[in-house]
PDB file of C-alpha atoms in Angstrom:
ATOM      1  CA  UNK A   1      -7.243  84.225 163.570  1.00  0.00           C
ATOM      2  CA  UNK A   2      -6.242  81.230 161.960  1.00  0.00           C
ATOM      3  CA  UNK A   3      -2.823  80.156 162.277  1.00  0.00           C
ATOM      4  CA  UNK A   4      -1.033  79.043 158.770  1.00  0.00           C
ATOM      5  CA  UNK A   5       1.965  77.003 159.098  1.00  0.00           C
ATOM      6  CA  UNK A   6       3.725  75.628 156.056  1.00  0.00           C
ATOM      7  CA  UNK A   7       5.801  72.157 156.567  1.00  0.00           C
ATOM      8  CA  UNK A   8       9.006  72.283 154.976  1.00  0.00           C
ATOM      9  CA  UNK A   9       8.616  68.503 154.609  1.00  0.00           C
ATOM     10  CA  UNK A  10       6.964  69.506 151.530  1.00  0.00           C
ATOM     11  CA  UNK A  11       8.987  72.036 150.201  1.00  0.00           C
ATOM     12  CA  UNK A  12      11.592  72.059 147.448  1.00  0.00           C
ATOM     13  CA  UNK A  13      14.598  70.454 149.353  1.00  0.00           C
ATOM     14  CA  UNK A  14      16.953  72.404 147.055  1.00  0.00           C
ATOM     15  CA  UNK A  15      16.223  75.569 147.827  1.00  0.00           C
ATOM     16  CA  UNK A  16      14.786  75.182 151.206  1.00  0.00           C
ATOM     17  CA  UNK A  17      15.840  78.687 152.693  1.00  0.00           C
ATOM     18  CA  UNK A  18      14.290  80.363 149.415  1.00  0.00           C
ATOM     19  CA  UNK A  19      11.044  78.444 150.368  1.00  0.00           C
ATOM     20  CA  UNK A  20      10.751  79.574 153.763  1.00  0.00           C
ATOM     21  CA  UNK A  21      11.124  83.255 152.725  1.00  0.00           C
ATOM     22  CA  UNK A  22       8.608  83.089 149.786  1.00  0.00           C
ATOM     23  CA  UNK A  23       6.296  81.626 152.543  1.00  0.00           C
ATOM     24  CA  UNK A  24       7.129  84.292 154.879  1.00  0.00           C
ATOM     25  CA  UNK A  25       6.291  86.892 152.298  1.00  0.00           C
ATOM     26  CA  UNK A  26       3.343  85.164 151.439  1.00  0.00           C
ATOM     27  CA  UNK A  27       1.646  85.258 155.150  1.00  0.00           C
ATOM     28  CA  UNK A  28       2.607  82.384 157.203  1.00  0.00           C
ATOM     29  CA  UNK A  29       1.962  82.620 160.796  1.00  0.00           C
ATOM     30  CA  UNK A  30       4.879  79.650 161.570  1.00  0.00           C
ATOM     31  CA  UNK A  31       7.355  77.180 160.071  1.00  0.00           C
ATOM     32  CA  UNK A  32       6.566  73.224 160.707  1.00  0.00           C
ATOM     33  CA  UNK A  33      10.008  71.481 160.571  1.00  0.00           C
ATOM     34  CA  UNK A  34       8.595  67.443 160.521  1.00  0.00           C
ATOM     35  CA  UNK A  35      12.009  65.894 162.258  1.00  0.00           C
ATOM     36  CA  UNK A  36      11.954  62.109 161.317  1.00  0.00           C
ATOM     37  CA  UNK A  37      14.435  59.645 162.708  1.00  0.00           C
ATOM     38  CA  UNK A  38      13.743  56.706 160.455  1.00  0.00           C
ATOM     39  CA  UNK A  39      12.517  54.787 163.682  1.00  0.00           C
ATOM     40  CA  UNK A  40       8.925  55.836 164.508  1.00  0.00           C
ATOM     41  CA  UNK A  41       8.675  56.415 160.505  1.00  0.00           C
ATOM     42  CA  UNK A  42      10.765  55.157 158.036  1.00  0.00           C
ATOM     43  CA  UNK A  43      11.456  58.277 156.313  1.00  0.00           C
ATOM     44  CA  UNK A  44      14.407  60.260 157.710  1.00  0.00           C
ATOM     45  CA  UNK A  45      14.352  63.831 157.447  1.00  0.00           C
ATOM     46  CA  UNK A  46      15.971  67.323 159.042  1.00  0.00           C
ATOM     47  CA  UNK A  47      18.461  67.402 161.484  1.00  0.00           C
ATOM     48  CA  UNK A  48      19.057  70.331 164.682  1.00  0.00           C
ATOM     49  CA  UNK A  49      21.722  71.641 161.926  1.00  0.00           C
ATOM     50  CA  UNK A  50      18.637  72.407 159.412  1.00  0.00           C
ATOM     51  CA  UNK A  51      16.581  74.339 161.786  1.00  0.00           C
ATOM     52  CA  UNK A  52      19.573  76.282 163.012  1.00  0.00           C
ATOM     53  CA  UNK A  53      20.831  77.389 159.847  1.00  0.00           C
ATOM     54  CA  UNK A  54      17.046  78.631 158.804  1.00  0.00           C
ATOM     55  CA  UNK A  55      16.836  80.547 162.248  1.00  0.00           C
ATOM     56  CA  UNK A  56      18.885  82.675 160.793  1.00  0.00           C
ATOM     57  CA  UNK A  57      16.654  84.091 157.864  1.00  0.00           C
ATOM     58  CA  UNK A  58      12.906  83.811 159.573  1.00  0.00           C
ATOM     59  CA  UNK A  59      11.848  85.952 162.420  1.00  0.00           C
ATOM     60  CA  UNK A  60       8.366  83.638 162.558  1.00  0.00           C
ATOM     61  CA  UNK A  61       7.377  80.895 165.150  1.00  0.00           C
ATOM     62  CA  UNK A  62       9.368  77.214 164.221  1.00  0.00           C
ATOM     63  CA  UNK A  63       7.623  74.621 165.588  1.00  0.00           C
ATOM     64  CA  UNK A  64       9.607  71.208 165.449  1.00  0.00           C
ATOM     65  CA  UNK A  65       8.070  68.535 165.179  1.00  0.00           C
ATOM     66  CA  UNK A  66       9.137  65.442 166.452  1.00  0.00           C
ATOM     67  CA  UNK A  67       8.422  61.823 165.258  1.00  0.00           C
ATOM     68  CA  UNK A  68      11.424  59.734 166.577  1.00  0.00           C
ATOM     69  CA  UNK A  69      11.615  57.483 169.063  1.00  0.00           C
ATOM     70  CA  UNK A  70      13.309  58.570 172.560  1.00  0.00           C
ATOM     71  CA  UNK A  71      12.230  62.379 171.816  1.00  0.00           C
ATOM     72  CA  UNK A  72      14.030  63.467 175.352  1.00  0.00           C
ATOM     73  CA  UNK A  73      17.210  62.640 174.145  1.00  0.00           C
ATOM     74  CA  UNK A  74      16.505  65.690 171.128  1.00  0.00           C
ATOM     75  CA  UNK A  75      15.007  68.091 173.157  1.00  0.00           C
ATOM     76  CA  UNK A  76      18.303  70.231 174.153  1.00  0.00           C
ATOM     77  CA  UNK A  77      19.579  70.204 170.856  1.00  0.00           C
ATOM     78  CA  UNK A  78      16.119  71.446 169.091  1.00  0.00           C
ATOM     79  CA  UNK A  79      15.909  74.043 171.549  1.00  0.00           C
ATOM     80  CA  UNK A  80      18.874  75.645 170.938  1.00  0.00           C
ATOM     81  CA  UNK A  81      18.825  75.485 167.471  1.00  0.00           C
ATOM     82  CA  UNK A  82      16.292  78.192 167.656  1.00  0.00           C
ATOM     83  CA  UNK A  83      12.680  76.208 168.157  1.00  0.00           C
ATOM     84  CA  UNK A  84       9.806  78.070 169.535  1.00  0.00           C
ATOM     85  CA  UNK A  85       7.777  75.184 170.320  1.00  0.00           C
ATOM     86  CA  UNK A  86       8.531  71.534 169.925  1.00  0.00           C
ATOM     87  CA  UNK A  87       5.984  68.839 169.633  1.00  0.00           C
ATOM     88  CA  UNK A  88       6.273  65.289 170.644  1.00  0.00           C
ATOM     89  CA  UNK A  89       4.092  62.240 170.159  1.00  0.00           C
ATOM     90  CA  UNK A  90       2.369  60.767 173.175  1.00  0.00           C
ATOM     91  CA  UNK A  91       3.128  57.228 171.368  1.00  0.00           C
ATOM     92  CA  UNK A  92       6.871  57.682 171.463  1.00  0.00           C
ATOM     93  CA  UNK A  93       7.871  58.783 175.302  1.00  0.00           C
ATOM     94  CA  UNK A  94       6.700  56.875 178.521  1.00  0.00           C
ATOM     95  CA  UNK A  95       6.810  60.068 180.771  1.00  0.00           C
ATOM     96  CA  UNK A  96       4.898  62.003 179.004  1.00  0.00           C
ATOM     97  CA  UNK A  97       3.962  64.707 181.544  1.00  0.00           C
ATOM     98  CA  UNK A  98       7.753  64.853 182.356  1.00  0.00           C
ATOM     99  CA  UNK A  99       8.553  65.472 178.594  1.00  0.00           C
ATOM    100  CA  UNK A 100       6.736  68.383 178.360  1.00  0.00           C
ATOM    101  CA  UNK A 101       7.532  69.595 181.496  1.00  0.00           C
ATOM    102  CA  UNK A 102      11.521  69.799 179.889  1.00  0.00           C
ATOM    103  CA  UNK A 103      10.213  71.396 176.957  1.00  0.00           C
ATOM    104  CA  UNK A 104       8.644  74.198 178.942  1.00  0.00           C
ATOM    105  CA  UNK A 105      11.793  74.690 181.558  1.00  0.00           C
ATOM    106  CA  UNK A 106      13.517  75.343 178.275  1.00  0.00           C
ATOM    107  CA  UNK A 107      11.722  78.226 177.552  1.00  0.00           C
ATOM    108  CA  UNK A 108       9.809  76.773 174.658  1.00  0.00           C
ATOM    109  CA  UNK A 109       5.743  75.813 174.413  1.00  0.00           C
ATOM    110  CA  UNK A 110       5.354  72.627 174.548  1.00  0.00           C
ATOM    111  CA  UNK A 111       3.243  70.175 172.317  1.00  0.00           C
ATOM    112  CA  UNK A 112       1.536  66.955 171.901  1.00  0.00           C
ATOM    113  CA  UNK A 113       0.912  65.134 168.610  1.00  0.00           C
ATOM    114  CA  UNK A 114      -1.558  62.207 168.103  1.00  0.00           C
ATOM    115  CA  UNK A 115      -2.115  59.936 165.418  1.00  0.00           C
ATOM    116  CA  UNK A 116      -5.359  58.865 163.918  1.00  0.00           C
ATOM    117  CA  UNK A 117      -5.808  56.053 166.266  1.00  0.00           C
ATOM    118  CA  UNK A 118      -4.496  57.394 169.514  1.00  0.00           C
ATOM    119  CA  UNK A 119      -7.278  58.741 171.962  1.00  0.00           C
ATOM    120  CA  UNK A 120      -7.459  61.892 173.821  1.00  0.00           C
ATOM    121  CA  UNK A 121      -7.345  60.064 176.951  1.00  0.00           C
ATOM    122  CA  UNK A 122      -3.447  60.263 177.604  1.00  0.00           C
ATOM    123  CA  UNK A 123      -4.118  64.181 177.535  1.00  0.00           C
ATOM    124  CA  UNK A 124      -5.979  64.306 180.593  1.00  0.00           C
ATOM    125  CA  UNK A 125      -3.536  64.647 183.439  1.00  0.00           C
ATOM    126  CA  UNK A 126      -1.113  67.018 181.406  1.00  0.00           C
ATOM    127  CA  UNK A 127      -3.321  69.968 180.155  1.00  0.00           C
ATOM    128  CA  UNK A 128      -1.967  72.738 182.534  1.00  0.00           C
ATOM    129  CA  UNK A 129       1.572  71.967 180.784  1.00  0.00           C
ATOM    130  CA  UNK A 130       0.181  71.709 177.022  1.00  0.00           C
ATOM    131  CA  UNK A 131       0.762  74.631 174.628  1.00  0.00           C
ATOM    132  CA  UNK A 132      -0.023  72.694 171.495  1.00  0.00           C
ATOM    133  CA  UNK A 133      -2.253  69.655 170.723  1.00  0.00           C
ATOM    134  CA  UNK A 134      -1.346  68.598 167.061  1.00  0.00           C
ATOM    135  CA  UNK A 135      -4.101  66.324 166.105  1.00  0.00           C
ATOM    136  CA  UNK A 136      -2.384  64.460 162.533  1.00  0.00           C
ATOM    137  CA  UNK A 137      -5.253  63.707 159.872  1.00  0.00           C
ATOM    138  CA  UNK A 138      -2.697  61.459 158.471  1.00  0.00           C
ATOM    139  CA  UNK A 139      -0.467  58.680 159.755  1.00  0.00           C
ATOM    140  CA  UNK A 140       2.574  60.250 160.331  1.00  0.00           C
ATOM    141  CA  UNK A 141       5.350  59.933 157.408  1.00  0.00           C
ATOM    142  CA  UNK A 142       5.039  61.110 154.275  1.00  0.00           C
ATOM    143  CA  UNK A 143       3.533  64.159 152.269  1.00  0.00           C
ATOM    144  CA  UNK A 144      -0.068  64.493 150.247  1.00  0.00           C
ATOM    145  CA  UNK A 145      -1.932  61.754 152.207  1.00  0.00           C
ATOM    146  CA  UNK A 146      -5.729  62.110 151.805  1.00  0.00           C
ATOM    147  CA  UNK A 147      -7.263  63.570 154.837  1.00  0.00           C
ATOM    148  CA  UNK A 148      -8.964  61.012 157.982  1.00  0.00           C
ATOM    149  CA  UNK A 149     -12.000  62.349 158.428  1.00  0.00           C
ATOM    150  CA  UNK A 150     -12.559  60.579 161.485  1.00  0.00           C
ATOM    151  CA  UNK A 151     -10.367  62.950 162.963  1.00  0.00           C
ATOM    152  CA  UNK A 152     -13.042  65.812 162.875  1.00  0.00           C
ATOM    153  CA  UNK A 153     -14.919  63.760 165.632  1.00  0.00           C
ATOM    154  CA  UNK A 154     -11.600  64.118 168.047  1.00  0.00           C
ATOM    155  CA  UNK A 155     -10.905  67.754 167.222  1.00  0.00           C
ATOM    156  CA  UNK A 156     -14.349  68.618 168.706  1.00  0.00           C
ATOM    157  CA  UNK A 157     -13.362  66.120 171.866  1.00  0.00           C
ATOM    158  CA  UNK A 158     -10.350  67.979 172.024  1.00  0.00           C
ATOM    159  CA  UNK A 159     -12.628  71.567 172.189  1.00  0.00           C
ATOM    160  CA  UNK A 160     -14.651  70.458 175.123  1.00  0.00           C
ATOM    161  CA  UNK A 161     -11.577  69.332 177.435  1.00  0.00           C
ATOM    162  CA  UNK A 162      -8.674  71.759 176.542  1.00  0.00           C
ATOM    163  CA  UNK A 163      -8.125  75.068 177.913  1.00  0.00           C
ATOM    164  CA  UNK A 164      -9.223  78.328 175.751  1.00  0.00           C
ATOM    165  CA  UNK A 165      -5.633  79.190 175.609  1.00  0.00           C
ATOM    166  CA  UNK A 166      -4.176  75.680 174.341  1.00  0.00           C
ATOM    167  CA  UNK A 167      -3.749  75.790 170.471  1.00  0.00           C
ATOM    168  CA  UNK A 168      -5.665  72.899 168.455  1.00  0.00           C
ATOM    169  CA  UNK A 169      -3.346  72.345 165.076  1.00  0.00           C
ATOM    170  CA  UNK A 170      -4.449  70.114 162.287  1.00  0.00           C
ATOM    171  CA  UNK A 171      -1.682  67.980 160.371  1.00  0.00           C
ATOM    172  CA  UNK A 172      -2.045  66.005 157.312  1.00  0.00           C
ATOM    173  CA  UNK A 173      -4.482  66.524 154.045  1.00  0.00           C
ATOM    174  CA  UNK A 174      -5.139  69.793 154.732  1.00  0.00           C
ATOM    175  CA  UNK A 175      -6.783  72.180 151.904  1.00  0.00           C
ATOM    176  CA  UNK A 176      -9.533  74.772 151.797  1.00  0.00           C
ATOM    177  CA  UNK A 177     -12.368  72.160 152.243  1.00  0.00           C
ATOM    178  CA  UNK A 178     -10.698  69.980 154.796  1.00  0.00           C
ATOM    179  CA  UNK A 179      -9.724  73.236 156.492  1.00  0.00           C
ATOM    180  CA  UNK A 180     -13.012  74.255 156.431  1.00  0.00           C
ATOM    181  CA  UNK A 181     -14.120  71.660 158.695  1.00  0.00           C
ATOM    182  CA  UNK A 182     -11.361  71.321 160.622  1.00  0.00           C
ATOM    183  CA  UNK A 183     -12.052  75.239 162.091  1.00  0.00           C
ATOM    184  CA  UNK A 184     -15.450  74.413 162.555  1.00  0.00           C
ATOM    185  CA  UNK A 185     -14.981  71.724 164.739  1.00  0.00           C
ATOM    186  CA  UNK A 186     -12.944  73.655 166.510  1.00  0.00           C
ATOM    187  CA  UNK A 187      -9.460  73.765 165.125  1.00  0.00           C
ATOM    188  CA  UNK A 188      -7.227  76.866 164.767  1.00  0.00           C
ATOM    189  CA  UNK A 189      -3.672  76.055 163.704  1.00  0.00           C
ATOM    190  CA  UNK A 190      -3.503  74.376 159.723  1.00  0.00           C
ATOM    191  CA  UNK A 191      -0.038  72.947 158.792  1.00  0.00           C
ATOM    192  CA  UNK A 192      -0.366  72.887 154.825  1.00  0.00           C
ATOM    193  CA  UNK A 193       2.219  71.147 152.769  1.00  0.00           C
ATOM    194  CA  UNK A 194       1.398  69.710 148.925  1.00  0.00           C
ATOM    195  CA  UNK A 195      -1.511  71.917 149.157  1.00  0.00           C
ATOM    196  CA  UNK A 196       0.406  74.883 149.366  1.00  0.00           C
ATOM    197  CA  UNK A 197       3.751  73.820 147.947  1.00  0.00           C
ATOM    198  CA  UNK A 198       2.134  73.060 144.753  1.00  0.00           C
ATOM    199  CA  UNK A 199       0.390  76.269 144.135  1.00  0.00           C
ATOM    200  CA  UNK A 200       1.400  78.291 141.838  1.00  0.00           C
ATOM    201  CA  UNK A 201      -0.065  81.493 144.573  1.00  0.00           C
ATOM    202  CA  UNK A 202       1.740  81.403 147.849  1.00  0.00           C
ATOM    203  CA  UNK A 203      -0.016  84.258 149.329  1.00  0.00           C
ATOM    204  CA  UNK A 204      -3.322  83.440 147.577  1.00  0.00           C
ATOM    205  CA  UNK A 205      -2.930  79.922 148.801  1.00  0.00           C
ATOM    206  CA  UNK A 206      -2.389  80.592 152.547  1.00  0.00           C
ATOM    207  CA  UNK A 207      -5.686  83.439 152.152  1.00  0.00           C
ATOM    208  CA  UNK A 208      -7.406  80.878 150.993  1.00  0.00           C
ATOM    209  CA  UNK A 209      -7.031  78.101 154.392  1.00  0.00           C
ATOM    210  CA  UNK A 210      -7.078  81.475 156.707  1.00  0.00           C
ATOM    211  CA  UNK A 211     -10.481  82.686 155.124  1.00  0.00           C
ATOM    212  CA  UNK A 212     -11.624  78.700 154.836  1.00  0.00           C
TER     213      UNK A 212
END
């Protein structure tokens, strides 16, 4: 099955607990919380406080997403406000196998995010620790970017090297027909924002990238 996660990033910041339930009514497998620092991207967005407070009122998967700079100093505090996984980008730490090997001696699976131009290679010596890959379609930052479809190519590297077990996620521009093509070359995690923030259909929306 394909997993459906909505990013809050791209929800109505006013009623961002509302959101998450309507989503969670409507079918989604997990909640993408984008945590930016203003650093690695200029915007700045959700805090440990954020995701805490929503742990409350969702029983599904969070996945937090990490684009700052120093992610190791964030780890302990993500984790304990209630993250399932958290994902950092292989750009942003120097140790990278050590990284995720916190994240997993926390209790949590652990993730890697690339951005368009970053290569598989730094993968290679760290796929017995990776949980997630999160391959972004975008560059990293802001909402409703079209889709980088250059990034098809490295989702179907990404098939041949990781394990069977190790989830391949899709991040950025993502709607029925990019979804489409990201499952057939091998994808099986979406992370939908305008696409399905906009609708109008929660539930029809997320059918829609799940049947893509």
């Amino acid at each position: 099955m394909v997993l459906i996660c909505p990013s809050m990033l791209s929800a109505d910041p006013t009623r961002l607990g509302d959101e998450l339930q309507a989503v969670e009514r409507a079918g989604a497998n997990c909640i993408h919380w984008d945590i930016m620092d203003g650093c690695f991207v200029d915007t700045i967005t959700f805090g440990a406080q954020v995701v805490a407070a929503h742990r409350k009122i969702s029983s599904l998967r969070f996945d937090v997403h990490l684009m700052v700079e120093n992610p190791d100093k964030h780890l302990r505090k993500f984790a304990e406000a209630g993250a399932d996984s958290i994902i950092v980008h292989s750009e942003t730490t120097k140790h990278l196998h050590r990284t995720l090997g916190n994240i997993k001696k926390m209790g949590k699976l652990s993730g890697v995010a690339l951005n368009p131009a970053t290569s598989i290679d730094c993968l290679k010596y760290c796929l017995d620790i990776i949980d997630i890959v999160i391959v972004m379609s975008v560059n990293p930052g802001s909402s409703g970017q079209q889709f980088i479809q250059s990034q098809l190519e490295k989702i179907a590297e990404l098939k041949q090297i990781i394990p069977e077990t190790t989830e391949i996620c899709v991040d950025g521009g993502i709607n029925a027909n990019t979804g489409r093509e990201c499952i057939i070359n091998g994808a099986n995690s979406l992370v939908t924002g305008s696409y399905l923030f906009k609708s109008k259909d929660y539930a029809k929306a997320i059918q829609e990238l799940r049947t893509c």
